[in-house]
Amino acid sequence: MYHVVNMREYLANAKRIVVKIGSSSLTNEAHTVDTSRLDEIVDALTARMKRDTDVIVVSSGAVAAGMGPLGLKQRPTDLATKQAAAAVGQVELAHEWGKSFARYNRTVAQVLLTAGDTGVRDRARNAQRTIDRLRQMGTVPIINENDTVATSEFHFGDNDRLSALVAHLVWADALVLLSDVDGLYDRNPADPEARFISEVRDDSDLHGIEAGDGGAVGTGGMASKIEAARLASRGGVPVLLASAASISEALDTAEVGTVFYPKDNRLSAWKFWALYAADTVGKLRIDAGAAQAIRTGGTSLLAVGITGVLGDFESGQIVDIVDEADEIVGRGEVAYSAEELQGMIGKKTSELDEEQRRPVVHTDYLSYFAARR
């Protein structure tokens, strides 16, 4: 799809981008919003928008920004206090984002999402339509995970992953991940022997990487940024990982940070959603031959390749497709209920009743995990 010789040039000229800002780049040591830093970020975002680029912002920092007003000295670990801090911090952040963009006569909108909003297709579409309409009306969408209602069992985990999902949701041309680190290193950049990695073309470039956690106020860290970059690039979206202190250069020439190259063939919005965001309600276990066929691509799943049905699901729901070792091969929209499938396991098409001869999961509604490159 891309066949780009200079990926940095492509990033510099992408027409629709998602920019994710980390907590440490938005808040200060007093655990309140750092307005001077925020103004610098908005200056750079506005400069990019003046080049006719659509910009969607994914903003961390709600919990961190709520800590100061609540008198908290350390990031809360219990869910209730974290949600309380997020409730306060979301107001603080939205206010300061609005104030800063108002210097350029731009309106902002706060969009709060939970994993459930992307996991259910209708809700994902509603979120997509809302964001698209905001852009059409010249408003800057500021997206954050809705920590006030997310539970420990049902959340994105960090805004890095959320930004990768949003990049596909809005069909962005690129994702820019900004934090307090200037790019990817093979170990802690404080180590004098740390080696800077300027580009990642495939997973082999990540071998031997040591990545840390999210620090004092964040939840992401380098490990989650790598996973978010891999998630976006697997689906066909190039990624620039850079420091928020270099946001002007990142959004201008893109000659900073680490570039993650995308796969050549971008997944459709539906297939990406099914593979990485959808809620699954059961499993289909398949034999080695069916697993190989699915990993190759372009093949529907037939009853003959199924060895087991797990869970209670209905036709039209999303299920995991796993191999004999219980490793996920892919996901897809199943054409039959679990009850119907119990009587179809392992049967050739010719052995089935007429109404059961269509594929269990049609290739158009099946998305697979390719083997790591």
CSV table of C-alpha atoms in Angstrom, one decimal:
chain,number,residue,atom,x,y,z
A,1,MET,CA,0.0,0.0,0.0
A,2,TYR,CA,2.7,2.5,1.0
A,3,HIS,CA,5.9,1.5,-1.0
A,4,VAL,CA,7.4,4.7,0.5
A,5,VAL,CA,11.2,5.2,0.1
A,6,ASN,CA,11.3,7.9,2.7
A,7,MET,CA,8.9,7.1,5.6
A,8,ARG,CA,9.8,10.2,7.5
A,9,GLU,CA,8.8,12.4,4.5
A,10,TYR,CA,5.5,10.4,4.4
A,11,LEU,CA,4.9,11.1,8.1
A,12,ALA,CA,5.7,14.8,7.7
A,13,ASN,CA,3.1,15.1,5.0
A,14,ALA,CA,0.4,12.7,6.3
A,15,LYS,CA,-3.1,14.3,6.0
A,16,ARG,CA,-4.7,12.8,9.0
A,17,ILE,CA,-2.7,12.0,12.1
A,18,VAL,CA,-3.4,10.8,15.7
A,19,VAL,CA,-1.0,12.4,18.3
A,20,LYS,CA,-0.8,10.8,21.7
A,21,ILE,CA,0.7,12.9,24.6
A,22,GLY,CA,1.9,11.2,27.7
A,23,SER,CA,1.1,12.2,31.3
A,24,SER,CA,4.6,13.3,32.2
A,25,SER,CA,4.5,15.8,29.3
A,26,LEU,CA,1.3,17.4,30.5
A,27,THR,CA,1.7,17.6,34.2
A,28,ASN,CA,4.3,19.0,36.6
A,29,GLU,CA,5.8,17.9,40.0
A,30,ALA,CA,2.9,19.4,41.8
A,31,HIS,CA,0.6,17.0,39.9
A,32,THR,CA,-1.3,19.7,38.1
A,33,VAL,CA,-1.5,20.6,34.4
A,34,ASP,CA,1.7,22.2,33.2
A,35,THR,CA,0.2,25.1,31.2
A,36,SER,CA,3.5,26.3,29.7
A,37,ARG,CA,4.2,22.8,28.3
A,38,LEU,CA,0.7,22.5,27.1
A,39,ASP,CA,0.9,25.8,25.3
A,40,GLU,CA,4.0,24.6,23.5
A,41,ILE,CA,2.3,21.4,22.5
A,42,VAL,CA,-0.8,23.3,21.2
A,43,ASP,CA,1.5,25.6,19.3
A,44,ALA,CA,3.0,22.7,17.4
A,45,LEU,CA,-0.3,21.0,16.9
A,46,THR,CA,-1.8,24.2,15.5
A,47,ALA,CA,1.2,24.7,13.2
A,48,ARG,CA,0.6,21.2,11.7
A,49,MET,CA,-3.2,21.9,11.3
A,50,LYS,CA,-2.4,25.0,9.4
A,51,ARG,CA,-0.8,22.7,6.8
A,52,ASP,CA,-4.2,21.2,6.2
A,53,THR,CA,-3.6,18.2,8.4
A,54,ASP,CA,-6.5,16.7,10.4
A,55,VAL,CA,-5.2,16.2,14.0
A,56,ILE,CA,-6.8,14.0,16.6
A,57,VAL,CA,-5.3,14.2,20.0
A,58,VAL,CA,-5.1,11.3,22.5
A,59,SER,CA,-4.3,12.9,25.9
A,60,SER,CA,-3.1,11.0,28.9
A,61,GLY,CA,-2.9,12.8,32.3
A,62,ALA,CA,-6.3,12.7,33.8
A,63,VAL,CA,-5.3,10.8,36.9
A,64,ALA,CA,-2.0,12.7,37.2
A,65,ALA,CA,-3.7,16.1,36.8
A,66,GLY,CA,-6.3,15.2,39.5
A,67,MET,CA,-3.7,14.2,42.1
A,68,GLY,CA,-2.6,17.8,42.9
A,69,PRO,CA,-6.2,19.2,43.5
A,70,LEU,CA,-6.9,16.1,45.7
A,71,GLY,CA,-3.7,16.5,47.7
A,72,LEU,CA,-2.3,13.1,46.5
A,73,LYS,CA,1.5,12.7,46.5
A,74,GLN,CA,1.7,9.4,44.7
A,75,ARG,CA,-0.3,7.9,41.9
A,76,PRO,CA,-3.2,5.9,43.5
A,77,THR,CA,-3.2,2.2,43.2
A,78,ASP,CA,-6.8,1.3,44.3
A,79,LEU,CA,-9.5,1.6,41.6
A,80,ALA,CA,-11.8,4.0,43.5
A,81,THR,CA,-9.1,6.6,44.3
A,82,LYS,CA,-7.8,6.3,40.7
A,83,GLN,CA,-11.3,7.0,39.3
A,84,ALA,CA,-11.8,9.9,41.7
A,85,ALA,CA,-8.5,11.4,40.6
A,86,ALA,CA,-9.5,10.9,37.0
A,87,ALA,CA,-12.9,12.6,37.5
A,88,VAL,CA,-11.1,15.7,38.9
A,89,GLY,CA,-8.3,15.6,36.4
A,90,GLN,CA,-10.5,15.2,33.3
A,91,VAL,CA,-12.1,18.5,34.1
A,92,GLU,CA,-8.7,20.2,34.7
A,93,LEU,CA,-7.3,18.8,31.5
A,94,ALA,CA,-10.3,19.7,29.4
A,95,HIS,CA,-10.3,23.2,30.7
A,96,GLU,CA,-6.6,23.8,30.0
A,97,TRP,CA,-6.8,22.2,26.5
A,98,GLY,CA,-9.7,24.5,25.7
A,99,LYS,CA,-7.9,27.6,27.1
A,100,SER,CA,-4.7,26.8,25.1
A,101,PHE,CA,-6.5,26.2,21.8
A,102,ALA,CA,-8.6,29.3,22.3
A,103,ARG,CA,-5.5,31.3,21.7
A,104,TYR,CA,-5.9,30.2,18.1
A,105,ASN,CA,-9.7,30.5,18.1
A,106,ARG,CA,-10.1,26.8,18.0
A,107,THR,CA,-12.7,24.8,19.8
A,108,VAL,CA,-11.9,21.5,21.5
A,109,ALA,CA,-14.1,18.5,22.4
A,110,GLN,CA,-13.5,15.9,25.0
A,111,VAL,CA,-14.2,12.4,23.9
A,112,LEU,CA,-14.0,9.8,26.7
A,113,LEU,CA,-13.8,6.1,25.6
A,114,THR,CA,-13.8,2.8,27.4
A,115,ALA,CA,-12.8,-0.6,26.0
A,116,GLY,CA,-16.4,-1.4,25.7
A,117,ASP,CA,-16.9,1.5,23.3
A,118,THR,CA,-14.5,-0.1,20.8
A,119,GLY,CA,-15.3,-3.7,21.6
A,120,VAL,CA,-18.9,-3.4,20.4
A,121,ARG,CA,-19.2,-2.6,16.7
A,122,ASP,CA,-22.2,-0.2,17.0
A,123,ARG,CA,-20.5,1.8,19.7
A,124,ALA,CA,-17.3,1.9,17.8
A,125,ARG,CA,-19.1,3.2,14.8
A,126,ASN,CA,-20.8,5.9,16.9
A,127,ALA,CA,-17.5,7.0,18.3
A,128,GLN,CA,-16.0,7.1,14.8
A,129,ARG,CA,-19.0,9.2,13.5
A,130,THR,CA,-18.7,11.6,16.4
A,131,ILE,CA,-15.0,12.2,15.9
A,132,ASP,CA,-15.4,12.6,12.1
A,133,ARG,CA,-18.2,15.1,12.7
A,134,LEU,CA,-16.1,17.1,15.2
A,135,ARG,CA,-13.3,17.3,12.6
A,136,GLN,CA,-15.7,18.4,9.9
A,137,MET,CA,-16.8,21.2,12.2
A,138,GLY,CA,-13.3,22.4,12.8
A,139,THR,CA,-13.1,21.1,16.4
A,140,VAL,CA,-10.1,19.4,17.8
A,141,PRO,CA,-11.1,16.0,19.4
A,142,ILE,CA,-9.2,15.4,22.7
A,143,ILE,CA,-9.6,11.7,23.4
A,144,ASN,CA,-8.9,9.9,26.7
A,145,GLU,CA,-9.7,6.6,28.3
A,146,ASN,CA,-12.8,7.1,30.6
A,147,ASP,CA,-11.0,6.1,33.8
A,148,THR,CA,-14.0,7.1,35.9
A,149,VAL,CA,-16.1,4.2,34.7
A,150,ALA,CA,-13.5,1.7,33.4
A,151,THR,CA,-12.8,-1.2,35.7
A,152,SER,CA,-9.6,-3.1,36.4
A,153,GLU,CA,-11.0,-6.0,34.3
A,154,PHE,CA,-12.3,-3.9,31.5
A,155,HIS,CA,-10.0,-1.2,30.2
A,156,PHE,CA,-7.4,-0.3,27.6
A,157,GLY,CA,-4.6,-0.4,30.2
A,158,ASP,CA,-3.0,2.7,28.9
A,159,ASN,CA,-3.5,5.5,26.3
A,160,ASP,CA,-0.8,4.1,24.0
A,161,ARG,CA,-3.0,1.2,23.1
A,162,LEU,CA,-6.0,3.5,22.9
A,163,SER,CA,-4.2,5.7,20.5
A,164,ALA,CA,-3.4,2.8,18.2
A,165,LEU,CA,-7.0,1.7,18.2
A,166,VAL,CA,-8.2,5.3,17.5
A,167,ALA,CA,-5.7,5.6,14.6
A,168,HIS,CA,-7.6,2.8,12.9
A,169,LEU,CA,-11.0,3.9,14.1
A,170,VAL,CA,-10.6,7.3,12.3
A,171,TRP,CA,-8.6,5.8,9.4
A,172,ALA,CA,-5.5,7.9,10.2
A,173,ASP,CA,-2.5,8.1,7.9
A,174,ALA,CA,-0.1,8.1,10.8
A,175,LEU,CA,0.3,7.8,14.6
A,176,VAL,CA,2.7,10.0,16.6
A,177,LEU,CA,3.5,8.7,20.1
A,178,LEU,CA,5.0,11.5,22.3
A,179,SER,CA,6.5,11.0,25.8
A,180,ASP,CA,9.5,12.0,27.8
A,181,VAL,CA,11.9,9.8,25.8
A,182,ASP,CA,13.3,10.8,22.5
A,183,GLY,CA,12.8,7.4,20.8
A,184,LEU,CA,13.5,3.7,21.2
A,185,TYR,CA,16.7,2.4,22.8
A,186,ASP,CA,17.8,-1.1,23.3
A,187,ARG,CA,17.8,-0.5,27.0
A,188,ASN,CA,17.3,2.3,29.6
A,189,PRO,CA,18.6,5.4,27.8
A,190,ALA,CA,20.3,6.4,31.1
A,191,ASP,CA,22.7,3.6,30.4
A,192,PRO,CA,25.8,5.1,28.6
A,193,GLU,CA,25.9,1.9,26.4
A,194,ALA,CA,22.3,2.3,25.3
A,195,ARG,CA,21.9,2.1,21.6
A,196,PHE,CA,19.4,4.4,19.8
A,197,ILE,CA,17.2,2.6,17.2
A,198,SER,CA,16.1,5.0,14.5
A,199,GLU,CA,13.7,2.7,12.7
A,200,VAL,CA,11.8,-0.6,13.1
A,201,ARG,CA,11.0,-2.3,9.8
A,202,ASP,CA,9.8,-5.5,11.3
A,203,ASP,CA,9.8,-7.5,14.6
A,204,SER,CA,13.3,-8.7,14.1
A,205,ASP,CA,14.5,-5.1,14.8
A,206,LEU,CA,13.0,-5.5,18.3
A,207,HIS,CA,15.0,-8.5,19.4
A,208,GLY,CA,16.9,-7.9,22.6
A,209,ILE,CA,15.0,-4.7,23.5
A,210,GLU,CA,14.7,-4.0,27.2
A,211,ALA,CA,11.6,-1.8,27.9
A,212,GLY,CA,10.5,-0.3,31.2
A,213,ASP,CA,7.2,0.6,32.9
A,214,GLY,CA,5.3,3.9,33.1
A,215,GLY,CA,7.1,5.7,35.9
A,216,ALA,CA,5.6,7.7,38.7
A,217,VAL,CA,2.5,9.2,37.1
A,218,GLY,CA,1.9,7.2,33.9
A,219,THR,CA,0.8,3.7,33.1
A,220,GLY,CA,2.4,3.2,29.8
A,221,GLY,CA,6.2,3.1,29.7
A,222,MET,CA,8.3,2.1,26.7
A,223,ALA,CA,7.0,-1.5,26.7
A,224,SER,CA,3.4,-0.3,26.1
A,225,LYS,CA,4.6,2.2,23.4
A,226,ILE,CA,6.4,-0.6,21.6
A,227,GLU,CA,3.2,-2.7,21.7
A,228,ALA,CA,1.1,0.2,20.6
A,229,ALA,CA,3.4,0.9,17.7
A,230,ARG,CA,3.4,-2.8,16.7
A,231,LEU,CA,-0.4,-2.8,17.0
A,232,ALA,CA,-0.8,0.2,14.7
A,233,SER,CA,1.9,-0.9,12.2
A,234,ARG,CA,0.5,-4.4,12.0
A,235,GLY,CA,-2.7,-2.9,10.8
A,236,GLY,CA,-1.0,-0.7,8.3
A,237,VAL,CA,-0.4,2.6,10.1
A,238,PRO,CA,3.1,4.0,10.3
A,239,VAL,CA,4.2,5.3,13.7
A,240,LEU,CA,6.7,7.9,14.9
A,241,LEU,CA,7.9,7.5,18.5
A,242,ALA,CA,9.5,10.7,19.8
A,243,SER,CA,9.8,13.1,22.8
A,244,ALA,CA,7.2,15.6,23.5
A,245,ALA,CA,10.0,18.1,23.9
A,246,SER,CA,10.7,17.6,20.2
A,247,ILE,CA,7.0,17.9,19.1
A,248,SER,CA,7.7,20.8,16.7
A,249,GLU,CA,10.3,18.7,14.8
A,250,ALA,CA,8.2,15.6,15.0
A,251,LEU,CA,5.1,17.2,13.5
A,252,ASP,CA,7.2,19.3,11.0
A,253,THR,CA,9.9,17.2,9.3
A,254,ALA,CA,9.6,14.0,11.4
A,255,GLU,CA,13.4,13.9,11.5
A,256,VAL,CA,13.4,12.9,15.1
A,257,GLY,CA,12.6,9.8,17.1
A,258,THR,CA,12.0,6.2,15.9
A,259,VAL,CA,9.9,5.2,12.9
A,260,PHE,CA,7.9,2.0,12.9
A,261,TYR,CA,7.2,0.9,9.3
A,262,PRO,CA,3.7,-0.4,8.6
A,263,LYS,CA,2.7,-3.7,6.9
A,264,ASP,CA,2.2,-3.2,3.2
A,265,ASN,CA,-1.5,-4.3,3.2
A,266,ARG,CA,-3.6,-2.3,5.5
A,267,LEU,CA,-6.4,-4.2,7.3
A,268,SER,CA,-10.0,-3.0,6.6
A,269,ALA,CA,-11.6,-1.1,9.5
A,270,TRP,CA,-13.8,-4.1,10.2
A,271,LYS,CA,-11.0,-6.7,10.2
A,272,PHE,CA,-8.8,-4.5,12.5
A,273,TRP,CA,-11.7,-4.1,14.9
A,274,ALA,CA,-12.4,-7.8,14.9
A,275,LEU,CA,-8.8,-8.7,15.5
A,276,TYR,CA,-7.8,-6.1,18.1
A,277,ALA,CA,-10.8,-4.4,19.6
A,278,ALA,CA,-13.9,-6.6,19.5
A,279,ASP,CA,-15.3,-8.4,22.5
A,280,THR,CA,-15.2,-12.2,21.9
A,281,VAL,CA,-17.7,-14.6,23.3
A,282,GLY,CA,-16.3,-18.0,22.6
A,283,LYS,CA,-13.7,-20.1,20.8
A,284,LEU,CA,-13.5,-22.4,17.9
A,285,ARG,CA,-10.6,-24.9,18.1
A,286,ILE,CA,-9.2,-26.0,14.7
A,287,ASP,CA,-6.8,-28.6,13.4
A,288,ALA,CA,-3.3,-27.9,12.1
A,289,GLY,CA,-4.4,-27.9,8.4
A,290,ALA,CA,-7.2,-25.3,9.0
A,291,ALA,CA,-4.8,-23.2,11.1
A,292,GLN,CA,-2.2,-23.2,8.3
A,293,ALA,CA,-4.8,-22.2,5.8
A,294,ILE,CA,-6.1,-19.3,7.8
A,295,ARG,CA,-2.6,-18.0,8.6
A,296,THR,CA,-2.0,-18.0,4.8
A,297,GLY,CA,-5.0,-15.7,4.3
A,298,GLY,CA,-8.0,-15.6,1.9
A,299,THR,CA,-9.6,-18.8,3.3
A,300,SER,CA,-13.0,-19.3,5.0
A,301,LEU,CA,-13.2,-21.6,8.0
A,302,LEU,CA,-15.3,-24.7,7.3
A,303,ALA,CA,-16.8,-27.2,9.7
A,304,VAL,CA,-14.4,-29.9,8.7
A,305,GLY,CA,-11.5,-28.0,10.2
A,306,ILE,CA,-13.1,-27.5,13.6
A,307,THR,CA,-12.2,-29.9,16.5
A,308,GLY,CA,-14.0,-28.1,19.3
A,309,VAL,CA,-16.5,-25.4,20.3
A,310,LEU,CA,-16.1,-23.5,23.5
A,311,GLY,CA,-18.6,-21.0,25.0
A,312,ASP,CA,-22.2,-20.1,24.4
A,313,PHE,CA,-22.6,-17.7,21.5
A,314,GLU,CA,-25.1,-16.9,18.8
A,315,SER,CA,-24.8,-16.4,15.0
A,316,GLY,CA,-23.2,-13.0,14.2
A,317,GLN,CA,-21.0,-12.8,17.3
A,318,ILE,CA,-17.2,-12.6,17.3
A,319,VAL,CA,-15.2,-15.6,18.4
A,320,ASP,CA,-11.6,-16.5,18.8
A,321,ILE,CA,-10.2,-19.1,16.5
A,322,VAL,CA,-7.4,-21.1,18.2
A,323,ASP,CA,-5.1,-23.9,17.1
A,324,GLU,CA,-4.5,-27.2,18.9
A,325,ALA,CA,-2.1,-25.5,21.3
A,326,ASP,CA,-4.8,-22.9,22.2
A,327,GLU,CA,-2.9,-20.1,20.5
A,328,ILE,CA,-5.1,-17.6,18.8
A,329,VAL,CA,-4.9,-17.8,15.0
A,330,GLY,CA,-7.5,-15.2,14.3
A,331,ARG,CA,-11.0,-13.9,15.0
A,332,GLY,CA,-14.2,-13.8,13.0
A,333,GLU,CA,-17.9,-13.4,12.9
A,334,VAL,CA,-19.4,-16.9,13.3
A,335,ALA,CA,-22.4,-17.9,11.0
A,336,TYR,CA,-23.9,-20.4,13.5
A,337,SER,CA,-24.7,-20.6,17.2
A,338,ALA,CA,-22.5,-22.8,19.5
A,339,GLU,CA,-25.4,-25.2,19.8
A,340,GLU,CA,-25.7,-25.6,16.0
A,341,LEU,CA,-21.9,-26.1,15.6
A,342,GLN,CA,-21.7,-28.9,18.1
A,343,GLY,CA,-23.4,-31.2,15.6
A,344,MET,CA,-21.2,-29.9,12.7
A,345,ILE,CA,-17.7,-30.4,14.2
A,346,GLY,CA,-15.3,-32.1,11.8
A,347,LYS,CA,-17.9,-32.8,9.1
A,348,LYS,CA,-17.2,-32.2,5.4
A,349,THR,CA,-19.6,-29.9,3.6
A,350,SER,CA,-21.2,-32.8,1.7
A,351,GLU,CA,-22.1,-34.4,5.0
A,352,LEU,CA,-24.0,-31.4,6.3
A,353,ASP,CA,-27.6,-30.4,5.8
A,354,GLU,CA,-28.3,-27.9,3.0
A,355,GLU,CA,-28.8,-25.0,5.5
A,356,GLN,CA,-25.4,-25.7,7.1
A,357,ARG,CA,-23.2,-25.7,4.0
A,358,ARG,CA,-22.1,-22.1,4.1
A,359,PRO,CA,-18.7,-21.4,5.8
A,360,VAL,CA,-18.6,-21.3,9.6
A,361,VAL,CA,-16.6,-18.1,9.3
A,362,HIS,CA,-16.5,-16.5,5.9
A,363,THR,CA,-13.2,-15.1,4.7
A,364,ASP,CA,-14.8,-11.6,4.4
A,365,TYR,CA,-15.5,-11.7,8.2
A,366,LEU,CA,-12.3,-13.4,9.3
A,367,SER,CA,-9.2,-11.6,10.4
A,368,TYR,CA,-6.0,-13.6,11.2
A,369,PHE,CA,-2.8,-13.0,13.0
A,370,ALA,CA,0.1,-13.5,10.6
A,371,ALA,CA,3.3,-15.1,11.8
A,372,ARG,CA,5.8,-12.5,13.1
A,373,ARG,CA,8.0,-11.2,10.5
